[in-house]
Coordinates of C-alpha atoms and ligand atoms in Angstrom, one line a residue:
X213 CA -29.6 71.1 164.9
X214 CA -33.4 70.7 165.4
X215 CA -35.8 69.8 162.3
X216 CA -36.6 66.8 161.5
X217 CA -36.9 66.4 157.1
X218 CA -39.9 66.3 156.2
X219 CA -41.6 63.0 154.4
X220 CA -41.3 63.7 150.5
X221 CA -43.6 63.2 147.9
X222 CA -43.0 59.9 145.4
X223 CA -42.7 61.9 142.7
X224 CA -39.7 63.3 143.9
X225 CA -38.4 60.3 145.2
X226 CA -38.6 59.1 141.7
X227 CA -35.6 60.9 140.9
X228 CA -32.0 60.0 141.5
X229 CA -31.2 61.5 144.8
X230 CA -29.1 60.4 148.0
X231 CA -29.7 60.4 152.2
X232 CA -27.5 62.3 154.8
X233 CA -24.7 63.4 152.7
X234 CA -22.4 65.5 155.0
X235 CA -21.7 68.6 153.7
X236 CA -17.9 68.3 154.6
X237 CA -17.9 66.5 151.7
X238 CA -20.3 68.6 149.6
X239 CA -18.1 71.9 149.9
X240 CA -14.7 73.3 149.6
X241 CA -15.3 74.8 153.5
X242 CA -16.0 71.3 154.9
X243 CA -18.0 72.9 157.7
X244 CA -21.8 72.2 158.1
X245 CA -24.0 69.3 159.1
X246 CA -25.8 66.9 157.1
X247 CA -28.0 67.1 153.8
X248 CA -30.5 64.8 154.7
X249 CA -32.4 65.2 150.8
X250 CA -29.2 65.8 147.8
X251 CA -31.6 65.7 144.7
X252 CA -28.8 65.2 141.4
X253 CA -31.1 65.3 138.7
X254 CA -29.0 64.0 135.1
X255 CA -31.4 65.9 132.6
X256 CA -32.7 68.8 132.4
X257 CA -36.1 68.1 132.4
X258 CA -35.7 65.9 135.8
X259 CA -34.8 69.6 137.3
X260 CA -38.2 70.7 136.2
X261 CA -39.9 67.9 137.6
X262 CA -37.9 68.4 140.9
X263 CA -38.9 72.4 141.0
X264 CA -42.4 71.5 140.1
X265 CA -43.3 69.1 142.2
X266 CA -41.2 71.1 145.4
X267 CA -44.0 74.4 143.9
X268 CA -46.8 71.8 143.7
X269 CA -46.3 71.0 147.7
X270 CA -45.0 73.6 148.8
X271 CA -41.7 72.5 149.3
X272 CA -38.9 75.0 149.8
X273 CA -35.5 73.4 148.9
X274 CA -32.0 74.7 148.1
X275 CA -30.0 74.8 145.0
X276 CA -25.9 73.3 145.6
X277 CA -23.2 74.6 142.8
X278 CA -20.0 73.0 143.8
X279 CA -20.6 74.1 147.1
X280 CA -16.7 76.6 146.4
X281 CA -18.7 79.7 147.7
X282 CA -20.8 78.3 150.2
X283 CA -21.1 78.3 154.6
X284 CA -23.5 75.9 156.3
X285 CA -24.2 76.7 159.7
X286 CA -26.2 73.4 160.6
X287 CA -28.2 70.1 159.3
X288 CA -30.2 71.3 155.8
X289 CA -33.5 69.4 156.3
X290 CA -35.3 70.4 153.0
X291 CA -34.2 69.0 149.4
X292 CA -31.0 70.2 147.9
X293 CA -31.0 70.0 144.4
X294 CA -27.7 69.8 142.5
X295 CA -27.3 69.0 138.9
X296 CA -24.9 66.3 137.0
X297 CA -26.0 67.3 133.6
X298 CA -23.1 65.2 131.8
X299 CA -19.8 67.2 131.1
X300 CA -20.2 68.1 127.4
X301 CA -18.7 71.8 126.2
X302 CA -20.3 73.4 123.1
X303 CA -18.5 75.5 120.4
X304 CA -20.4 77.3 117.9
X305 CA -17.9 79.4 116.2
X306 CA -16.6 81.8 119.0
X307 CA -19.0 80.8 121.5
X308 CA -18.4 78.3 124.1
X309 CA -21.7 76.7 126.1
X310 CA -22.0 74.2 128.9
X311 CA -24.0 72.9 131.3
X312 CA -24.1 74.7 134.8
X313 CA -22.7 71.4 136.5
X314 CA -20.4 71.7 134.6
X315 CA -16.5 72.9 136.3
X316 CA -15.5 76.1 136.4
X317 CA -11.5 76.1 135.8
X318 CA -12.5 72.8 133.8
X319 CA -14.3 75.5 131.5
X320 CA -11.5 77.8 131.8
X321 CA -9.4 74.7 130.7
X322 CA -11.6 73.3 127.8
X323 CA -11.6 77.0 126.1
X324 CA -7.7 77.1 126.3
X325 CA -8.1 73.8 124.5
X326 CA -10.2 75.8 122.0
X327 CA -7.9 78.0 121.5
X328 CA -10.7 80.4 123.1
X329 CA -9.1 83.7 125.1
X330 CA -11.7 85.3 127.7
X331 CA -12.1 83.1 130.4
X332 CA -8.4 82.8 131.9
X333 CA -9.2 84.6 134.9
X334 CA -11.4 81.5 135.7
X335 CA -9.1 79.5 135.4
X336 CA -8.0 79.4 139.4
X337 CA -12.1 79.8 140.5
X338 CA -12.7 76.8 141.6
X339 CA -16.8 75.3 142.1
X340 CA -19.4 75.1 139.0
X341 CA -20.4 76.8 136.1
X342 CA -24.3 77.5 137.4
X343 CA -22.9 79.2 140.7
X344 CA -20.0 81.2 139.4
X345 CA -23.5 82.7 137.0
X346 CA -25.1 83.0 139.9
X347 CA -22.8 85.0 141.7
X348 CA -21.3 86.9 138.4
X349 CA -17.7 85.1 139.6
X350 CA -14.7 87.2 138.7
X351 CA -10.9 87.9 139.2
X352 CA -8.3 89.7 138.1
X353 CA -10.9 92.9 137.3
X354 CA -12.8 90.4 135.2
X355 CA -16.1 89.0 136.1
X356 CA -18.8 86.6 133.7
X357 CA -21.4 89.2 132.3
X358 CA -18.1 90.5 130.4
X359 CA -18.1 87.3 128.4
X360 CA -22.2 85.9 128.8
X361 CA -23.7 86.2 125.9
X362 CA -26.9 83.6 126.5
X363 CA -27.8 81.6 129.7
X364 CA -30.7 78.9 130.6
X365 CA -32.3 78.5 133.7
X366 CA -35.5 77.7 135.8
X367 CA -37.9 79.8 137.4
X368 CA -38.7 79.3 140.7
X369 CA -42.1 78.0 138.4
X370 CA -40.4 75.5 137.5
X371 CA -40.8 77.4 133.8
X372 CA -37.6 76.8 131.3
X373 CA -36.1 80.0 129.9
X374 CA -33.4 81.5 128.1
X375 CA -32.3 84.6 127.3
X376 CA -29.7 86.7 126.6
X377 CA -28.1 89.0 129.1
X378 CA -29.3 93.0 130.2
X379 CA -28.1 95.5 131.6
X380 CA -29.3 95.1 135.6
X381 CA -29.1 92.0 135.8
X382 CA -25.7 91.2 137.0
X383 CA -23.4 93.4 139.3
X384 CA -20.7 92.7 141.4
X385 CA -20.5 89.0 143.1
X386 CA -24.7 88.8 142.6
X387 CA -27.2 88.9 139.9
X388 CA -31.0 89.1 139.9
X389 CA -31.6 85.3 140.6
X390 CA -33.6 84.3 143.4
X391 CA -32.6 81.1 145.9
X392 CA -35.0 79.1 143.7
X393 CA -33.6 80.2 140.4
X394 CA -32.0 77.2 138.4
X395 CA -29.4 78.4 136.4
X396 CA -29.1 75.5 133.8
X397 CA -26.4 76.6 130.9
X398 CA -24.7 79.4 130.4
X399 CA -22.5 80.9 127.0
X400 CA -19.8 82.6 127.0
X401 CA -18.2 84.7 123.6
X402 CA -15.0 84.2 123.6
X403 CA -11.9 85.5 121.5
X404 CA -9.9 83.7 119.0
X405 CA -6.5 83.4 120.4
X406 CA -3.7 80.0 120.9
X407 CA -3.8 77.4 123.1
X408 CA -0.5 78.0 124.2
X409 CA -0.2 81.9 125.4
X410 CA -4.5 81.7 126.7
X411 CA -2.4 78.4 129.1
X412 CA 1.1 80.9 130.1
X413 CA -1.6 83.5 131.0
X414 CA -3.4 81.1 133.1
X415 CA -0.7 79.7 134.9
X416 CA -0.2 83.6 135.3
X417 CA -3.0 84.1 136.9
X418 CA -3.1 80.5 139.4
X419 CA 0.7 82.1 140.4
X420 CA -0.8 85.2 141.6
X421 CA -3.7 83.4 143.2
X422 CA -1.2 81.2 145.4
X423 CA 1.3 83.6 146.7
X424 CA -1.3 85.7 148.1
X425 CA -3.9 83.3 148.7
X426 CA -4.4 80.3 151.1
X427 CA -4.0 77.3 148.9
X428 CA -3.3 74.3 151.1
X429 CA -6.1 74.8 153.8
X430 CA -9.9 73.7 153.0
X431 CA -11.4 77.6 152.6
X432 CA -14.7 79.5 151.0
X433 CA -12.7 81.7 148.8
X434 CA -13.3 85.6 150.0
X435 CA -16.0 85.5 152.2
X436 CA -16.8 88.9 152.3
X437 CA -17.6 91.4 149.3
X438 CA -15.0 94.3 149.1
X439 CA -17.3 97.7 150.1
X440 CA -17.0 100.4 148.0
X441 CA -13.8 101.8 147.4
X442 CA -12.4 99.2 150.0
X443 CA -10.8 96.0 150.3
X444 CA -11.9 93.6 152.5
X445 CA -8.4 91.6 153.0
X446 CA -6.9 95.0 154.1
X447 CA -9.7 96.6 156.6
X448 CA -9.7 92.8 158.2
X449 CA -5.7 92.5 158.2
X450 CA -5.4 95.9 159.6
X451 CA -7.6 95.0 162.1
X452 CA -5.2 92.6 163.6
X453 CA -7.5 89.6 162.9
X454 CA -5.3 87.5 161.0
X455 CA -4.3 84.2 162.5
X456 CA -7.4 84.6 164.7
X457 CA -8.5 81.3 165.5
X458 CA -11.5 79.3 167.3
X459 CA -11.0 75.6 167.0
X460 CA -10.0 74.7 163.9
X461 CA -11.6 77.9 162.4
X462 CA -8.4 80.8 161.6
X463 CA -8.7 84.2 159.8
X464 CA -5.8 83.0 157.3
X465 CA -2.3 84.5 157.9
X466 CA -1.9 84.7 154.6
X467 CA -4.7 86.7 153.2
X468 CA -7.6 88.2 155.6
X469 CA -10.8 88.1 153.6
X470 CA -10.1 84.0 154.1
X471 CA -11.5 82.0 156.8
X472 CA -9.9 78.6 156.6
X473 CA -11.0 74.9 158.6
X474 CA -7.8 73.3 159.9
X475 CA -9.8 69.8 159.2
X476 CA -12.7 69.6 162.1
X477 CA -13.9 73.2 162.4
X478 CA -17.7 73.4 163.7
X479 CA -20.7 74.8 162.8
X480 CA -20.1 77.5 165.5
X481 CA -16.9 78.4 165.5
X482 CA -17.0 79.2 162.0
X483 CA -20.3 81.3 162.9
X484 CA -18.3 82.8 165.5
X485 CA -15.5 83.4 163.8
X486 CA -17.4 85.1 160.9
X487 CA -19.4 87.1 163.7
X488 CA -16.5 88.4 165.4
X489 CA -14.5 89.6 162.2
X490 CA -17.5 91.7 161.8
X491 CA -17.6 93.4 164.5
X492 CA -14.0 94.2 164.6
X493 CA -14.2 95.6 161.6
X494 CA -17.2 97.7 162.5
X495 CA -15.3 98.6 165.9
X496 CA -12.2 99.8 164.0
X497 CA -12.4 100.7 160.2
X498 CA -16.6 101.9 160.6
X499 CA -17.6 99.5 157.9
X500 CA -20.1 97.1 157.5
X501 CA -18.7 93.8 156.0
X502 CA -21.0 92.3 153.9
X503 CA -21.1 88.2 153.5
X504 CA -19.5 87.2 149.6
X505 CA -20.4 83.9 150.7
X506 CA -23.7 82.3 150.8
X507 CA -25.2 81.4 154.0
X508 CA -27.3 78.5 154.7
X509 CA -28.5 78.5 158.4
X510 CA -30.9 76.1 160.0
X511 CA -34.4 77.1 158.6
X512 CA -38.3 76.5 159.2
X513 CA -40.8 75.1 157.0
X514 CA -42.0 78.4 154.4
X515 CA -43.6 78.3 151.0
X516 CA -41.9 77.2 148.2
X517 CA -40.7 80.1 146.1
X518 CA -39.2 82.0 149.1
X519 CA -36.6 79.8 149.5
X520 CA -33.5 80.2 152.1
Ligands
EPU893 N1 -4.3 92.6 151.0 C1 -3.9 93.1 152.3 N2 -3.7 92.0 153.4 C2 -5.1 91.0 153.2 C3 -4.8 90.9 152.0 C4 -5.0 91.8 150.7 O1 -3.2 94.1 153.0 O2 -4.8 90.5 154.4 C5 -3.6 94.0 150.1 C6 -3.5 93.2 149.1 O3 -2.2 93.7 148.7 C7 -3.3 93.8 147.9 C8 -4.8 94.5 148.2 O4 -5.3 94.1 149.7 O5 -2.6 95.4 147.6 C9 -6.1 93.5 147.3 O6 -5.7 92.2 147.7 P1 -6.5 90.7 146.4 O7 -5.2 91.6 145.1 O8 -5.9 89.5 147.7 O9 -7.8 91.4 145.8 P2 -9.1 90.9 147.0 O10 -9.5 92.2 146.6 O11 -8.4 90.5 148.2 C10 -10.5 90.1 144.9 C11 -11.8 89.4 144.9 C12 -10.8 87.3 144.9 C13 -10.1 87.8 143.7 C14 -9.0 89.0 144.2 C15 -8.0 88.9 142.7 C16 -13.1 89.8 146.3 C17 -14.4 90.1 147.4 N3 -12.6 89.4 146.3 O12 -9.1 89.7 146.5 O13 -12.0 86.6 144.6 O14 -9.2 86.6 143.9 O15 -9.3 89.8 144.1 O16 -8.3 89.0 141.7 O17 -13.9 90.6 145.6 C18 -13.4 85.1 145.7 O18 -14.5 86.0 144.8 O19 -13.8 84.3 146.4 C19 -12.3 85.9 145.5 C20 -10.8 85.5 146.0

């Protein structure tokens, strides 16, 4: 893809970073070109330096979580931030707090180990806690906003804010965060249960996912949001699109709302397959499907606060 990485200010280069990392290694789907600059702060203070430096130099940046809900269509020349804040949870009474880089499934397991119930549904959803908060991840009638009691984040100006959620901030698979906000940590209020029955519920949820969703092929979870009152997977299925394959990219034969990578799917194959699915569903059902996944395209220079 076009676009050369811009030289970066020294202050940024002092932070832990890596160069030229393929998105195949940074996303569960395994599609995309190169991440030219991957910054991996290990403290909140380093993350703050990252955001403030980018702002000062008018550098757009992107924030990566666990890469499980992301489709990257090309190379990314802007600096990419991926937090590495350690793996410690903190329990206070019935509240459990974890850093944004904590694994989502690992957090559900940590809650179970504490005998805390309320995150069982999360045990089959990969990615990071930060990504799950940003998109208000959910399954089986539950979603993050139901248990979230506090969260910390950096504003696009690099200010650190801690707050309680307010009505309207989170909705179905989305939140008020812009692409330039950085979630730092989140706290869930859970209820006392016992580890054994919590784990049994987790096994049940994971089993249900195992039978209805593709497990053995790389994917990014559900690709499209369910339109109000409808089910994207059902619409795609009824349009006869399951099994539609372009190279190594395929509409999963198991669940219509999953596009899978058989190993070497290219950016072009994936972009084209998504476009074809949307077009056919529009033609057949008159419904416009909206991506549920985050999509990163190659991006032109623009001010830091209007990130891609
Ligand atoms: N269905 C079909 N054909 C298909 C797929 C589904 O007929 O190809 C039917 C199923 O038989 C079922 C209904 O559609 O009757 C609902 O299917 P499912 O239970 O799989 O739920 P979904 O609405 O497709 C949502 C979430 C999933 C979450 C499941 C379980 C969205 C976009 N998807 O899927 O979340 O795991 O419910 O709670 O909201 C994700 O966020 O990435 C994700 C996969």
